[in-house]
Amino acid sequence: QQQVKQSPQSLIVQKGGIPIINCAYENTVFDYFPWYQQFPGKGPALLIAIRPDVSEKKEGRFTISFNKSAKQFSLHIMDSQPGDSATYFCAASTNAGKSTFGDGTTLTVKP
Amino acid sequence: NAGVTQTPKFQVLKTGQSMTLQCAQDMNHNSMYWYRQDPGMGLRLIYYSASEGTTDKGEVPNGYNVSRLNKREFSLRLESAAPSQTSVYFCASIGLRPPSSYNEQFFGPGTRLTVL
């Protein structure tokens, strides 16, 4: 059974727009929630992560918003650029190293 | 540091053939993982190794075997390949990257496998 549900499956925005990708997790205890970015032909790479005792984390143009009571978290990309076009995966992870991934969102940022 | 390396990058097999996917990491990480990635299905864990000498099944282990040869190397074997195993396979290791306080998965570049 899937423990992390991600939406939307694909997203197209204009340059400068703010794409938002949402994830929800089920009744399991996780220690942190990372987002991975994957470019075509490459492996995923960690973009940003948040612990459940924090409601928001910002790194550059990327922000995670976390709602512990609703078991939901989202990624916002400010001032999106064509170079941000990639597939984004959310995950729910334990300190022991186990991660459950969402199905991914393919983002296209048009010039 | 090369990070996580995988060989081969591409492979085409016929149904019933066997092959081993190789993975190595030079970051002195204890834990290593094998995932498969299929369109629209994210990353699914096949097997993992929490430390040298130990391996455990993940979400989709059927049809695969693994060997943790030493701390650096973790191989994935398909004994009798089937078309359903056509996928992109990623190896990963996990460790801390300062200044962060949580574990990060470091992925290899992937092996694109087609089974005819």
Coordinates of C-alpha atoms in Angstrom, one line a residue:
Chain A
Q1 CA 0.0 0.0 0.0
Q2 CA 1.2 3.5 -0.9
Q3 CA 2.1 5.6 2.1
V4 CA 2.9 8.8 0.2
K5 CA 0.6 10.3 -2.3
Q6 CA 1.8 13.0 -4.6
S7 CA 0.0 15.4 -6.9
P8 CA -0.2 16.6 -9.6
Q9 CA 1.4 14.1 -11.9
S10 CA 2.5 16.8 -14.3
L11 CA 2.6 20.6 -14.1
I12 CA 3.2 23.3 -16.7
V13 CA 3.9 26.9 -15.7
Q14 CA 5.3 30.0 -17.3
K15 CA 8.7 31.4 -16.3
G16 CA 8.3 33.4 -13.1
G17 CA 5.3 31.4 -12.0
I18 CA 5.1 29.5 -8.6
P19 CA 4.5 25.8 -9.1
I20 CA 3.2 24.0 -6.1
I21 CA 3.5 20.2 -5.6
N22 CA 1.6 18.5 -2.9
C23 CA 2.2 15.3 -0.9
A24 CA 0.2 13.5 1.8
Y25 CA 1.4 10.7 4.0
E26 CA -0.4 8.0 5.9
N27 CA -0.4 6.8 9.5
T28 CA 3.3 6.0 10.0
V29 CA 5.9 7.8 12.0
F30 CA 8.5 9.5 9.8
D31 CA 11.5 11.5 10.9
Y32 CA 11.9 13.9 8.0
F33 CA 10.4 14.7 4.6
P34 CA 12.8 15.3 1.8
W35 CA 12.2 16.5 -1.8
Y36 CA 14.3 15.1 -4.6
Q37 CA 14.9 16.6 -8.1
Q38 CA 15.6 14.5 -11.1
F39 CA 16.7 15.6 -14.5
P40 CA 16.3 13.4 -17.6
G41 CA 18.9 10.6 -17.7
K42 CA 20.1 11.3 -14.2
G43 CA 19.6 10.0 -10.7
P44 CA 17.5 11.9 -8.2
A45 CA 19.3 14.4 -6.0
L46 CA 18.2 15.9 -2.7
L47 CA 16.8 19.4 -3.0
I48 CA 15.5 20.3 0.4
A49 CA 14.1 18.5 3.5
I50 CA 12.1 19.3 6.6
R51 CA 11.6 17.8 10.0
P52 CA 8.0 17.4 11.3
D53 CA 8.5 19.9 14.1
V54 CA 8.9 22.7 11.6
S55 CA 6.1 24.3 9.6
E56 CA 8.2 25.9 6.9
K57 CA 11.7 25.7 5.5
K58 CA 13.1 27.9 2.8
E59 CA 16.3 27.4 0.8
G60 CA 16.8 29.9 -2.0
R61 CA 13.8 29.8 -4.3
F62 CA 12.5 26.5 -2.8
T63 CA 10.1 26.3 0.2
I64 CA 8.6 23.4 2.0
S65 CA 5.3 23.9 3.9
F66 CA 4.5 21.3 6.4
N67 CA 1.1 20.6 8.1
K68 CA 1.6 17.9 10.7
S69 CA -2.0 17.6 11.8
A70 CA -3.2 17.1 8.2
K71 CA -0.2 14.9 7.3
Q72 CA 0.5 17.0 4.3
F73 CA 3.5 18.9 2.9
S74 CA 4.1 20.8 -0.2
L75 CA 7.0 22.2 -2.3
H76 CA 6.8 25.8 -3.7
I77 CA 9.2 27.1 -6.3
M78 CA 9.4 30.8 -6.4
D79 CA 10.3 32.7 -9.6
S80 CA 10.5 29.4 -11.5
Q81 CA 13.0 29.2 -14.4
P82 CA 13.2 26.9 -17.4
G83 CA 16.2 25.2 -15.7
D84 CA 13.8 24.0 -12.9
S85 CA 12.1 21.7 -15.5
A86 CA 12.6 18.3 -13.9
T87 CA 10.7 15.5 -12.1
Y88 CA 10.2 16.2 -8.4
F89 CA 9.7 13.4 -5.8
C90 CA 8.6 13.9 -2.3
A91 CA 9.5 11.3 0.3
A92 CA 8.8 10.3 3.9
S93 CA 11.9 9.0 5.6
T94 CA 13.1 7.5 8.9
N95 CA 16.4 8.2 10.7
A96 CA 17.1 4.5 10.1
G97 CA 17.4 5.2 6.4
K98 CA 14.1 3.9 5.0
S99 CA 12.3 6.2 2.5
T100 CA 8.9 5.9 0.9
F101 CA 8.6 8.0 -2.3
G102 CA 5.7 9.7 -4.0
D103 CA 5.1 8.9 -7.7
G104 CA 6.7 12.1 -8.9
T105 CA 5.6 15.3 -10.6
T106 CA 7.0 16.3 -14.0
L107 CA 7.4 20.1 -14.0
T108 CA 7.8 22.1 -17.2
V109 CA 8.6 25.8 -17.0
K110 CA 8.0 27.5 -20.3
P111 CA 10.2 30.5 -21.2
Chain B
N1 CA 34.9 11.6 -4.8
A2 CA 32.9 9.8 -7.5
G3 CA 29.9 9.3 -5.2
V4 CA 27.8 6.4 -6.4
T5 CA 28.7 4.6 -9.6
Q6 CA 26.7 2.1 -11.5
T7 CA 27.5 -0.2 -14.4
P8 CA 26.4 -0.8 -17.1
K9 CA 24.5 2.4 -18.1
F10 CA 22.3 0.5 -20.6
Q11 CA 21.5 -3.2 -21.2
V12 CA 19.2 -5.2 -23.4
L13 CA 18.4 -8.8 -22.4
K14 CA 16.3 -11.5 -23.8
T15 CA 13.7 -13.2 -21.6
G16 CA 15.4 -15.8 -19.5
Q17 CA 18.9 -14.3 -19.6
S18 CA 20.7 -13.4 -16.4
M19 CA 22.8 -10.4 -15.5
T20 CA 24.3 -8.5 -12.6
L21 CA 24.1 -4.8 -12.1
Q22 CA 27.0 -3.4 -10.3
C23 CA 27.1 -0.5 -7.8
A24 CA 29.9 1.1 -5.8
Q25 CA 30.1 4.1 -3.4
D26 CA 33.2 5.8 -2.1
M27 CA 31.6 7.8 0.7
N28 CA 32.1 5.2 3.4
H29 CA 28.3 4.8 3.9
N30 CA 27.0 1.8 5.7
S31 CA 23.5 1.6 4.1
M32 CA 22.9 0.9 0.4
Y33 CA 19.8 0.5 -1.7
W34 CA 18.5 -0.8 -5.0
Y35 CA 15.4 0.9 -6.5
R36 CA 13.5 0.5 -9.7
Q37 CA 11.8 3.4 -11.4
D38 CA 8.9 2.9 -13.7
P39 CA 6.9 5.7 -15.4
G40 CA 4.3 7.1 -13.0
M41 CA 5.3 4.8 -10.2
G42 CA 8.0 6.7 -8.5
L43 CA 10.9 4.8 -6.9
R44 CA 10.2 1.4 -5.5
L45 CA 12.7 -0.3 -3.1
I46 CA 13.9 -3.8 -4.3
Y47 CA 16.5 -4.6 -1.6
Y48 CA 18.6 -2.8 0.8
S49 CA 21.6 -3.4 3.0
A50 CA 21.9 -1.7 6.3
S51 CA 25.5 -2.7 6.7
E52 CA 28.2 -5.0 5.2
G53 CA 27.0 -8.6 5.5
T54 CA 23.3 -7.8 5.8
T55 CA 20.6 -7.6 3.2
D56 CA 16.8 -7.2 3.5
K57 CA 13.9 -7.3 1.1
G58 CA 12.1 -4.1 0.1
E59 CA 8.8 -3.6 -1.6
V60 CA 9.4 -5.5 -4.8
P61 CA 12.0 -8.2 -4.3
N62 CA 10.6 -11.0 -6.4
G63 CA 12.9 -12.0 -9.3
Y64 CA 16.0 -10.3 -7.8
N65 CA 18.9 -11.2 -5.6
V66 CA 21.5 -9.0 -4.1
S67 CA 25.1 -9.3 -2.7
R68 CA 26.8 -6.9 -0.4
L69 CA 30.3 -7.8 -1.4
N70 CA 32.0 -5.3 1.0
K71 CA 31.2 -1.9 2.4
R72 CA 31.7 -0.2 -1.0
E73 CA 29.9 -2.6 -3.4
F74 CA 26.2 -3.8 -3.6
S75 CA 25.2 -5.8 -6.6
L76 CA 21.7 -6.7 -8.0
R77 CA 21.2 -9.9 -9.9
L78 CA 18.4 -10.9 -12.2
E79 CA 18.6 -14.7 -12.5
S80 CA 16.0 -15.1 -15.3
A81 CA 15.0 -11.8 -16.8
A82 CA 11.3 -11.1 -17.6
P83 CA 9.8 -8.3 -19.7
S84 CA 8.2 -7.0 -16.5
Q85 CA 11.7 -6.2 -15.2
T86 CA 12.2 -3.6 -18.0
S87 CA 12.9 -0.5 -15.9
V88 CA 15.5 2.0 -14.8
Y89 CA 17.5 0.7 -11.8
F90 CA 19.0 3.1 -9.3
C91 CA 21.5 2.3 -6.6
A92 CA 21.8 4.6 -3.6
S93 CA 23.7 5.0 -0.4
I94 CA 22.7 7.0 2.6
G95 CA 24.7 9.3 4.8
L96 CA 24.9 12.7 6.4
R97 CA 26.0 15.6 4.4
P98 CA 27.0 18.5 6.7
P99 CA 25.7 20.9 7.7
S100 CA 22.3 19.0 7.5
S101 CA 21.2 16.9 10.4
Y102 CA 19.4 14.2 8.5
N103 CA 20.4 11.4 6.2
E104 CA 20.5 12.0 2.5
Q105 CA 20.1 9.4 -0.2
F106 CA 22.9 9.7 -2.8
F107 CA 21.8 8.1 -6.1
G108 CA 23.8 6.7 -8.9
P109 CA 23.1 7.6 -12.5
G110 CA 21.0 4.5 -13.2
T111 CA 21.0 1.5 -15.4
R112 CA 18.4 1.4 -18.2
L113 CA 17.4 -2.2 -18.7
T114 CA 15.2 -3.6 -21.5
V115 CA 14.0 -7.2 -21.5
L116 CA 12.7 -8.4 -24.8

